[in-house]
Amino acid sequence: MPNVSQSDQCKPSVVIHYCTLCQWQLRSAWMAQELLQTFADELYQVALRPGTGGVFEIWVDEHLVWERKRDDGFPGPKELKQRIRDVVSPDKSLGHVDRARKGEQN
């Protein structure tokens, strides 16, 4: 196992809890890859947690940032990255994702 510095362990962890019966593993893995690519310096880890019962939740430590039933479906990459960013690094620019956000009406 690689050495992990104490500062790395202080970084937030993301857990994607998905339903195996609904076959959402590939969707979860794709989302994990997107988050690891975007937040490589901000996250300690992204973990996939299998479950059942139609569960699809994305947690940053103790913060539930997405829940399929509550949020009416699955997040797109833009919305997922914005929600994760708002928890782990609110000042981080997401480049083209943020440019689209500036033009939206409040």
GROMACS .gro file of N, CA, C and O in nm:
model
  424
    1MET      N    1   0.085  -0.118   0.000
    1MET     CA    2   0.000   0.000   0.000
    1MET      C    3   0.089   0.124   0.000
    1MET      O    4   0.185   0.131   0.075
    2PRO      N    5   0.055   0.223  -0.084
    2PRO     CA    6   0.139   0.343  -0.091
    2PRO      C    7   0.133   0.424   0.038
    2PRO      O    8   0.034   0.420   0.111
    3ASN      N    9   0.242   0.496   0.062
    3ASN     CA   10   0.244   0.585   0.178
    3ASN      C   11   0.146   0.700   0.156
    3ASN      O   12   0.141   0.757   0.048
    4VAL      N   13   0.070   0.731   0.259
    4VAL     CA   14  -0.026   0.840   0.253
    4VAL      C   15   0.013   0.942   0.359
    4VAL      O   16   0.025   0.907   0.476
    5SER      N   17   0.035   1.065   0.315
    5SER     CA   18   0.073   1.168   0.411
    5SER      C   19  -0.046   1.205   0.498
    5SER      O   20  -0.162   1.183   0.463
    6GLN      N   21  -0.014   1.262   0.613
    6GLN     CA   22  -0.120   1.303   0.705
    6GLN      C   23  -0.207   1.413   0.643
    6GLN      O   24  -0.328   1.416   0.663
    7SER      N   25  -0.146   1.500   0.562
    7SER     CA   26  -0.224   1.606   0.497
    7SER      C   27  -0.322   1.547   0.396
    7SER      O   28  -0.432   1.598   0.378
    8ASP      N   29  -0.282   1.439   0.327
    8ASP     CA   30  -0.374   1.374   0.233
    8ASP      C   31  -0.494   1.315   0.306
    8ASP      O   32  -0.607   1.319   0.257
    9GLN      N   33  -0.471   1.257   0.423
    9GLN     CA   34  -0.579   1.195   0.500
    9GLN      C   35  -0.679   1.299   0.550
    9GLN      O   36  -0.792   1.264   0.581
   10CYS      N   37  -0.641   1.425   0.554
   10CYS     CA   38  -0.731   1.531   0.598
   10CYS      C   39  -0.822   1.579   0.485
   10CYS      O   40  -0.917   1.653   0.509
   11LYS      N   41  -0.792   1.537   0.364
   11LYS     CA   42  -0.875   1.575   0.249
   11LYS      C   43  -1.007   1.498   0.254
   11LYS      O   44  -1.013   1.389   0.309
   12PRO      N   45  -1.113   1.556   0.196
   12PRO     CA   46  -1.242   1.486   0.197
   12PRO      C   47  -1.243   1.361   0.110
   12PRO      O   48  -1.168   1.349   0.013
   13SER      N   49  -1.330   1.269   0.147
   13SER     CA   50  -1.353   1.146   0.071
   13SER      C   51  -1.492   1.151   0.010
   13SER      O   52  -1.586   1.200   0.073
   14VAL      N   53  -1.505   1.098  -0.109
   14VAL     CA   54  -1.634   1.086  -0.176
   14VAL      C   55  -1.672   0.939  -0.178
   14VAL      O   56  -1.588   0.853  -0.206
   15VAL      N   57  -1.798   0.911  -0.146
   15VAL     CA   58  -1.851   0.775  -0.156
   15VAL      C   59  -1.971   0.779  -0.249
   15VAL      O   60  -2.063   0.861  -0.230
   16ILE      N   61  -1.969   0.694  -0.350
   16ILE     CA   62  -2.083   0.679  -0.440
   16ILE      C   63  -2.148   0.545  -0.404
   16ILE      O   64  -2.089   0.439  -0.425
   17HIS      N   65  -2.267   0.553  -0.348
   17HIS     CA   66  -2.342   0.436  -0.302
   17HIS      C   67  -2.446   0.405  -0.409
   17HIS      O   68  -2.534   0.487  -0.435
   18TYR      N   69  -2.435   0.289  -0.471
   18TYR     CA   70  -2.518   0.258  -0.587
   18TYR      C   71  -2.584   0.121  -0.573
   18TYR      O   72  -2.536   0.035  -0.501
   19CYS      N   73  -2.695   0.102  -0.644
   19CYS     CA   74  -2.769  -0.023  -0.642
   19CYS      C   75  -2.712  -0.121  -0.745
   19CYS      O   76  -2.707  -0.090  -0.865
   20THR      N   77  -2.670  -0.238  -0.697
   20THR     CA   78  -2.618  -0.341  -0.787
   20THR      C   79  -2.730  -0.406  -0.868
   20THR      O   80  -2.710  -0.444  -0.984
   21LEU      N   81  -2.848  -0.419  -0.807
   21LEU     CA   82  -2.960  -0.481  -0.877
   21LEU      C   83  -3.007  -0.397  -0.995
   21LEU      O   84  -3.056  -0.449  -1.095
   22CYS      N   85  -2.990  -0.265  -0.984
   22CYS     CA   86  -3.028  -0.174  -1.092
   22CYS      C   87  -2.916  -0.160  -1.195
   22CYS      O   88  -2.933  -0.090  -1.295
   23GLN      N   89  -2.804  -0.224  -1.169
   23GLN     CA   90  -2.688  -0.223  -1.259
   23GLN      C   91  -2.633  -0.083  -1.283
   23GLN      O   92  -2.604  -0.043  -1.396
   24TRP      N   93  -2.613  -0.008  -1.173
   24TRP     CA   94  -2.560   0.127  -1.183
   24TRP      C   95  -2.410   0.135  -1.154
   24TRP      O   96  -2.356   0.243  -1.132
   25GLN      N   97  -2.341   0.022  -1.157
   25GLN     CA   98  -2.198   0.022  -1.129
   25GLN      C   99  -2.119   0.100  -1.234
   25GLN      O  100  -2.031   0.178  -1.199
   26LEU      N  101  -2.147   0.080  -1.361
   26LEU     CA  102  -2.073   0.152  -1.465
   26LEU      C  103  -2.095   0.302  -1.457
   26LEU      O  104  -2.002   0.380  -1.474
   27ARG      N  105  -2.218   0.343  -1.431
   27ARG     CA  106  -2.249   0.486  -1.413
   27ARG      C  107  -2.169   0.541  -1.296
   27ARG      O  108  -2.110   0.650  -1.303
   28SER      N  109  -2.164   0.466  -1.187
   28SER     CA  110  -2.091   0.508  -1.067
   28SER      C  111  -1.942   0.518  -1.094
   28SER      O  112  -1.876   0.613  -1.051
   29ALA      N  113  -1.888   0.421  -1.165
   29ALA     CA  114  -1.745   0.422  -1.197
   29ALA      C  115  -1.710   0.540  -1.288
   29ALA      O  116  -1.605   0.604  -1.271
   30TRP      N  117  -1.796   0.568  -1.383
   30TRP     CA  118  -1.774   0.683  -1.472
   30TRP      C  119  -1.774   0.812  -1.392
   30TRP      O  120  -1.688   0.898  -1.411
   31MET      N  121  -1.870   0.827  -1.300
   31MET     CA  122  -1.875   0.948  -1.217
   31MET      C  123  -1.751   0.958  -1.128
   31MET      O  124  -1.696   1.067  -1.110
   32ALA      N  125  -1.707   0.846  -1.074
   32ALA     CA  126  -1.586   0.845  -0.991
   32ALA      C  127  -1.466   0.893  -1.074
   32ALA      O  128  -1.386   0.974  -1.027
   33GLN      N  129  -1.454   0.844  -1.195
   33GLN     CA  130  -1.343   0.886  -1.282
   33GLN      C  131  -1.348   1.035  -1.310
   33GLN      O  132  -1.246   1.104  -1.305
   34GLU      N  133  -1.467   1.088  -1.337
   34GLU     CA  134  -1.482   1.232  -1.361
   34GLU      C  135  -1.438   1.313  -1.239
   34GLU      O  136  -1.370   1.415  -1.252
   35LEU      N  137  -1.477   1.268  -1.120
   35LEU     CA  138  -1.441   1.340  -0.998
   35LEU      C  139  -1.291   1.330  -0.970
   35LEU      O  140  -1.229   1.430  -0.931
   36LEU      N  141  -1.232   1.214  -0.992
   36LEU     CA  142  -1.088   1.198  -0.970
   36LEU      C  143  -1.008   1.285  -1.067
   36LEU      O  144  -0.905   1.342  -1.030
   37GLN      N  145  -1.055   1.297  -1.188
   37GLN     CA  146  -0.986   1.380  -1.286
   37GLN      C  147  -0.997   1.528  -1.251
   37GLN      O  148  -0.901   1.602  -1.259
   38THR      N  149  -1.114   1.571  -1.209
   38THR     CA  150  -1.138   1.712  -1.181
   38THR      C  151  -1.081   1.756  -1.046
   38THR      O  152  -1.032   1.868  -1.033
   39PHE      N  153  -1.088   1.668  -0.946
   39PHE     CA  154  -1.050   1.706  -0.809
   39PHE      C  155  -0.931   1.624  -0.757
   39PHE      O  156  -0.925   1.590  -0.640
   40ALA      N  157  -0.835   1.596  -0.844
   40ALA     CA  158  -0.721   1.511  -0.807
   40ALA      C  159  -0.646   1.565  -0.686
   40ALA      O  160  -0.600   1.487  -0.602
   41ASP      N  161  -0.633   1.695  -0.673
   41ASP     CA  162  -0.557   1.754  -0.563
   41ASP      C  163  -0.642   1.781  -0.439
   41ASP      O  164  -0.588   1.806  -0.332
   42GLU      N  165  -0.773   1.778  -0.453
   42GLU     CA  166  -0.862   1.815  -0.342
   42GLU      C  167  -0.919   1.695  -0.266
   42GLU      O  168  -0.967   1.712  -0.154
   43LEU      N  169  -0.918   1.577  -0.326
   43LEU     CA  170  -0.983   1.461  -0.264
   43LEU      C  171  -0.881   1.359  -0.214
   43LEU      O  172  -0.777   1.337  -0.276
   44TYR      N  173  -0.915   1.295  -0.105
   44TYR     CA  174  -0.835   1.185  -0.053
   44TYR      C  175  -0.863   1.058  -0.133
   44TYR      O  176  -0.772   0.986  -0.171
   45GLN      N  177  -0.993   1.034  -0.157
   45GLN     CA  178  -1.032   0.914  -0.231
   45GLN      C  179  -1.175   0.928  -0.282
   45GLN      O  180  -1.251   1.009  -0.233
   46VAL      N  181  -1.207   0.845  -0.382
   46VAL     CA  182  -1.344   0.826  -0.427
   46VAL      C  183  -1.369   0.677  -0.418
   46VAL      O  184  -1.296   0.597  -0.478
   47ALA      N  185  -1.471   0.639  -0.342
   47ALA     CA  186  -1.501   0.498  -0.320
   47ALA      C  187  -1.637   0.464  -0.377
   47ALA      O  188  -1.729   0.547  -0.374
   48LEU      N  189  -1.650   0.341  -0.427
   48LEU     CA  190  -1.779   0.290  -0.473
   48LEU      C  191  -1.830   0.192  -0.368
   48LEU      O  192  -1.758   0.101  -0.328
   49ARG      N  193  -1.954   0.214  -0.324
   49ARG     CA  194  -2.014   0.127  -0.223
   49ARG      C  195  -2.138   0.061  -0.283
   49ARG      O  196  -2.240   0.127  -0.306
   50PRO      N  197  -2.135  -0.069  -0.307
   50PRO     CA  198  -2.253  -0.137  -0.362
   50PRO      C  199  -2.365  -0.146  -0.259
   50PRO      O  200  -2.340  -0.154  -0.139
   51GLY      N  201  -2.487  -0.142  -0.309
   51GLY     CA  202  -2.605  -0.155  -0.224
   51GLY      C  203  -2.720  -0.211  -0.305
   51GLY      O  204  -2.701  -0.259  -0.417
   52THR      N  205  -2.839  -0.203  -0.249
   52THR     CA  206  -2.960  -0.251  -0.315
   52THR      C  207  -3.073  -0.152  -0.288
   52THR      O  208  -3.053  -0.051  -0.223
   53GLY      N  209  -3.190  -0.184  -0.338
   53GLY     CA  210  -3.309  -0.104  -0.309
   53GLY      C  211  -3.318   0.026  -0.388
   53GLY      O  212  -3.384   0.119  -0.346
   54GLY      N  213  -3.250   0.033  -0.502
   54GLY     CA  214  -3.258   0.153  -0.585
   54GLY      C  215  -3.177   0.269  -0.533
   54GLY      O  216  -3.196   0.383  -0.575
   55VAL      N  217  -3.083   0.242  -0.443
   55VAL     CA  218  -3.004   0.349  -0.384
   55VAL      C  219  -2.906   0.407  -0.486
   55VAL      O  220  -2.847   0.335  -0.565
   56PHE      N  221  -2.896   0.539  -0.488
   56PHE     CA  222  -2.791   0.608  -0.560
   56PHE      C  223  -2.767   0.738  -0.486
   56PHE      O  224  -2.846   0.832  -0.495
   57GLU      N  225  -2.659   0.740  -0.409
   57GLU     CA  226  -2.625   0.856  -0.327
   57GLU      C  227  -2.478   0.890  -0.349
   57GLU      O  228  -2.396   0.800  -0.368
   58ILE      N  229  -2.449   1.019  -0.341
   58ILE     CA  230  -2.310   1.064  -0.347
   58ILE      C  231  -2.285   1.148  -0.223
   58ILE      O  232  -2.355   1.246  -0.198
   59TRP      N  233  -2.187   1.104  -0.147
   59TRP     CA  234  -2.152   1.168  -0.020
   59TRP      C  235  -2.012   1.227  -0.029
   59TRP      O  236  -1.922   1.167  -0.087
   60VAL      N  237  -1.994   1.343   0.031
   60VAL     CA  238  -1.861   1.398   0.058
   60VAL      C  239  -1.852   1.402   0.209
   60VAL      O  240  -1.921   1.482   0.275
   61ASP      N  241  -1.771   1.311   0.263
   61ASP     CA  242  -1.766   1.290   0.408
   61ASP      C  243  -1.909   1.273   0.460
   61ASP      O  244  -1.979   1.184   0.414
   62GLU      N  245  -1.956   1.360   0.548
   62GLU     CA  246  -2.091   1.345   0.604
   62GLU      C  247  -2.198   1.425   0.528
   62GLU      O  248  -2.314   1.426   0.566
   63HIS      N  249  -2.160   1.489   0.418
   63HIS     CA  250  -2.253   1.572   0.340
   63HIS      C  251  -2.312   1.491   0.224
   63HIS      O  252  -2.238   1.447   0.136
   64LEU      N  253  -2.443   1.476   0.224
   64LEU     CA  254  -2.512   1.411   0.113
   64LEU      C  255  -2.529   1.516   0.003
   64LEU      O  256  -2.606   1.610   0.017
   65VAL      N  257  -2.455   1.501  -0.108
   65VAL     CA  258  -2.462   1.601  -0.214
   65VAL      C  259  -2.556   1.561  -0.327
   65VAL      O  260  -2.598   1.647  -0.404
   66TRP      N  261  -2.588   1.431  -0.337
   66TRP     CA  262  -2.685   1.387  -0.438
   66TRP      C  263  -2.756   1.263  -0.388
   66TRP      O  264  -2.692   1.172  -0.335
   67GLU      N  265  -2.886   1.260  -0.406
   67GLU     CA  266  -2.965   1.141  -0.374
   67GLU      C  267  -3.069   1.125  -0.484
   67GLU      O  268  -3.147   1.216  -0.510
   68ARG      N  269  -3.065   1.014  -0.552
   68ARG     CA  270  -3.147   0.993  -0.673
   68ARG      C  271  -3.294   1.020  -0.650
   68ARG      O  272  -3.359   1.088  -0.730
   69LYS      N  273  -3.349   0.972  -0.541
   69LYS     CA  274  -3.493   0.991  -0.516
   69LYS      C  275  -3.523   1.136  -0.481
   69LYS      O  276  -3.618   1.194  -0.533
   70ARG      N  277  -3.444   1.196  -0.394
   70ARG     CA  278  -3.465   1.334  -0.352
   70ARG      C  279  -3.444   1.432  -0.467
   70ARG      O  280  -3.520   1.527  -0.485
   71ASP      N  281  -3.339   1.407  -0.548
   71ASP     CA  282  -3.300   1.500  -0.653
   71ASP      C  283  -3.356   1.462  -0.790
   71ASP      O  284  -3.317   1.520  -0.891
   72ASP      N  285  -3.446   1.364  -0.792
   72ASP     CA  286  -3.521   1.329  -0.912
   72ASP      C  287  -3.434   1.280  -1.027
   72ASP      O  288  -3.439   1.334  -1.137
   73GLY      N  289  -3.351   1.179  -1.000
   73GLY     CA  290  -3.272   1.119  -1.107
   73GLY      C  291  -3.123   1.124  -1.077
   73GLY      O  292  -3.081   1.129  -0.963
   74PHE      N  293  -3.046   1.124  -1.184
   74PHE     CA  294  -2.901   1.121  -1.174
   74PHE      C  295  -2.843   1.256  -1.214
   74PHE      O  296  -2.898   1.323  -1.302
   75PRO      N  297  -2.731   1.293  -1.155
   75PRO     CA  298  -2.670   1.420  -1.194
   75PRO      C  299  -2.595   1.406  -1.326
   75PRO      O  300  -2.540   1.301  -1.358
   76GLY      N  301  -2.594   1.514  -1.400
   76GLY     CA  302  -2.504   1.522  -1.515
   76GLY      C  303  -2.366   1.561  -1.463
   76GLY      O  304  -2.351   1.602  -1.347
   77PRO      N  305  -2.263   1.549  -1.546
   77PRO     CA  306  -2.129   1.580  -1.499
   77PRO      C  307  -2.113   1.724  -1.451
   77PRO      O  308  -2.046   1.750  -1.352
   78LYS      N  309  -2.177   1.818  -1.518
   78LYS     CA  310  -2.167   1.960  -1.479
   78LYS      C  311  -2.221   1.981  -1.339
   78LYS      O  312  -2.154   2.039  -1.253
   79GLU      N  313  -2.343   1.935  -1.315
   79GLU     CA  314  -2.406   1.956  -1.185
   79GLU      C  315  -2.332   1.880  -1.074
   79GLU      O  316  -2.313   1.932  -0.964
   80LEU      N  317  -2.287   1.759  -1.103
   80LEU     CA  318  -2.214   1.681  -1.004
   80LEU      C  319  -2.086   1.753  -0.964
   80LEU      O  320  -2.056   1.769  -0.845
   81LYS      N  321  -2.009   1.798  -1.062
   81LYS     CA  322  -1.884   1.867  -1.032
   81LYS      C  323  -1.908   1.997  -0.954
   81LYS      O  324  -1.833   2.030  -0.863
   82GLN      N  325  -2.013   2.070  -0.988
   82GLN     CA  326  -2.044   2.193  -0.915
   82GLN      C  327  -2.079   2.163  -0.770
   82GLN      O  328  -2.033   2.231  -0.679
   83ARG      N  329  -2.159   2.060  -0.747
   83ARG     CA  330  -2.198   2.026  -0.609
   83ARG      C  331  -2.079   1.977  -0.527
   83ARG      O  332  -2.066   2.011  -0.410
   84ILE      N  333  -1.994   1.896  -0.588
   84ILE     CA  334  -1.874   1.849  -0.517
   84ILE      C  335  -1.782   1.967  -0.489
   84ILE      O  336  -1.731   1.984  -0.379
   85ARG      N  337  -1.759   2.051  -0.588
   85ARG     CA  338  -1.674   2.169  -0.572
   85ARG      C  339  -1.724   2.258  -0.459
   85ARG      O  340  -1.647   2.308  -0.379
   86ASP      N  341  -1.856   2.278  -0.452
   86ASP     CA  342  -1.912   2.366  -0.350
   86ASP      C  343  -1.882   2.317  -0.209
   86ASP      O  344  -1.877   2.396  -0.116
   87VAL      N  345  -1.859   2.187  -0.192
   87VAL     CA  346  -1.826   2.130  -0.061
   87VAL      C  347  -1.675   2.126  -0.039
   87VAL      O  348  -1.626   2.166   0.066
   88VAL      N  349  -1.599   2.079  -0.137
   88VAL     CA  350  -1.456   2.052  -0.114
   88VAL      C  351  -1.365   2.170  -0.143
   88VAL      O  352  -1.259   2.182  -0.082
   89SER      N  353  -1.404   2.258  -0.234
   89SER     CA  354  -1.317   2.369  -0.273
   89SER      C  355  -1.399   2.479  -0.340
   89SER      O  356  -1.392   2.498  -0.462
   90PRO      N  357  -1.477   2.555  -0.261
   90PRO     CA  358  -1.570   2.653  -0.317
   90PRO      C  359  -1.507   2.757  -0.410
   90PRO      O  360  -1.575   2.810  -0.498
   91ASP      N  361  -1.379   2.786  -0.394
   91ASP     CA  362  -1.313   2.886  -0.478
   91ASP      C  363  -1.255   2.829  -0.607
   91ASP      O  364  -1.205   2.905  -0.690
   92LYS      N  365  -1.261   2.699  -0.624
   92LYS     CA  366  -1.202   2.635  -0.743
   92LYS      C  367  -1.283   2.668  -0.867
   92LYS      O  368  -1.405   2.657  -0.869
   93SER      N  369  -1.214   2.706  -0.971
   93SER     CA  370  -1.278   2.729  -1.100
   93SER      C  371  -1.293   2.596  -1.173
   93SER      O  372  -1.200   2.515  -1.174
   94LEU      N  373  -1.407   2.576  -1.233
   94LEU     CA  374  -1.430   2.456  -1.313
   94LEU      C  375  -1.423   2.487  -1.462
   94LEU      O  376  -1.476   2.413  -1.544
   95GLY      N  377  -1.362   2.597  -1.497
   95GLY     CA  378  -1.341   2.631  -1.638
   95GLY      C  379  -1.471   2.651  -1.713
   95GLY      O  380  -1.556   2.730  -1.672
   96HIS      N  381  -1.489   2.578  -1.822
   96HIS     CA  382  -1.606   2.596  -1.908
   96HIS      C  383  -1.738   2.568  -1.834
   96HIS      O  384  -1.840   2.625  -1.868
   97VAL      N  385  -1.735   2.484  -1.733
   97VAL     CA  386  -1.856   2.456  -1.654
   97VAL      C  387  -1.902   2.584  -1.585
   97VAL      O  388  -2.021   2.616  -1.582
   98ASP      N  389  -1.808   2.660  -1.530
   98ASP     CA  390  -1.843   2.785  -1.463
   98ASP      C  391  -1.884   2.894  -1.560
   98ASP      O  392  -1.970   2.974  -1.530
   99ARG      N  393  -1.824   2.897  -1.678
   99ARG     CA  394  -1.863   2.999  -1.775
   99ARG      C  395  -2.010   2.985  -1.811
   99ARG      O  396  -2.081   3.083  -1.822
  100ALA      N  397  -2.059   2.864  -1.827
  100ALA     CA  398  -2.200   2.842  -1.856
  100ALA      C  399  -2.286   2.885  -1.739
  100ALA      O  400  -2.394   2.939  -1.756
  101ARG      N  401  -2.235   2.868  -1.618
  101ARG     CA  402  -2.309   2.902  -1.497
  101ARG      C  403  -2.328   3.052  -1.481
  101ARG      O  404  -2.430   3.098  -1.433
  102LYS      N  405  -2.231   3.132  -1.524
  102LYS     CA  406  -2.240   3.276  -1.508
  102LYS      C  407  -2.355   3.336  -1.587
  102LYS      O  408  -2.413   3.433  -1.546
  103GLY      N  409  -2.391   3.276  -1.699
  103GLY     CA  410  -2.499   3.327  -1.781
  103GLY      C  411  -2.637   3.288  -1.735
  103GLY      O  412  -2.736   3.337  -1.786
  104GLU      N  413  -2.647   3.198  -1.637
  104GLU     CA  414  -2.777   3.154  -1.589
  104GLU      C  415  -2.843   3.260  -1.503
  104GLU      O  416  -2.778   3.336  -1.435
  105GLN      N  417  -2.973   3.264  -1.509
  105GLN     CA  418  -3.052   3.356  -1.427
  105GLN      C  419  -3.070   3.299  -1.288
  105GLN      O  420  -3.088   3.180  -1.271
  106ASN      N  421  -3.069   3.383  -1.187
  106ASN     CA  422  -3.094   3.338  -1.049
  106ASN      C  423  -3.239   3.347  -1.015
  106ASN      O  424  -3.313   3.423  -1.051
   0.00000   0.00000   0.00000
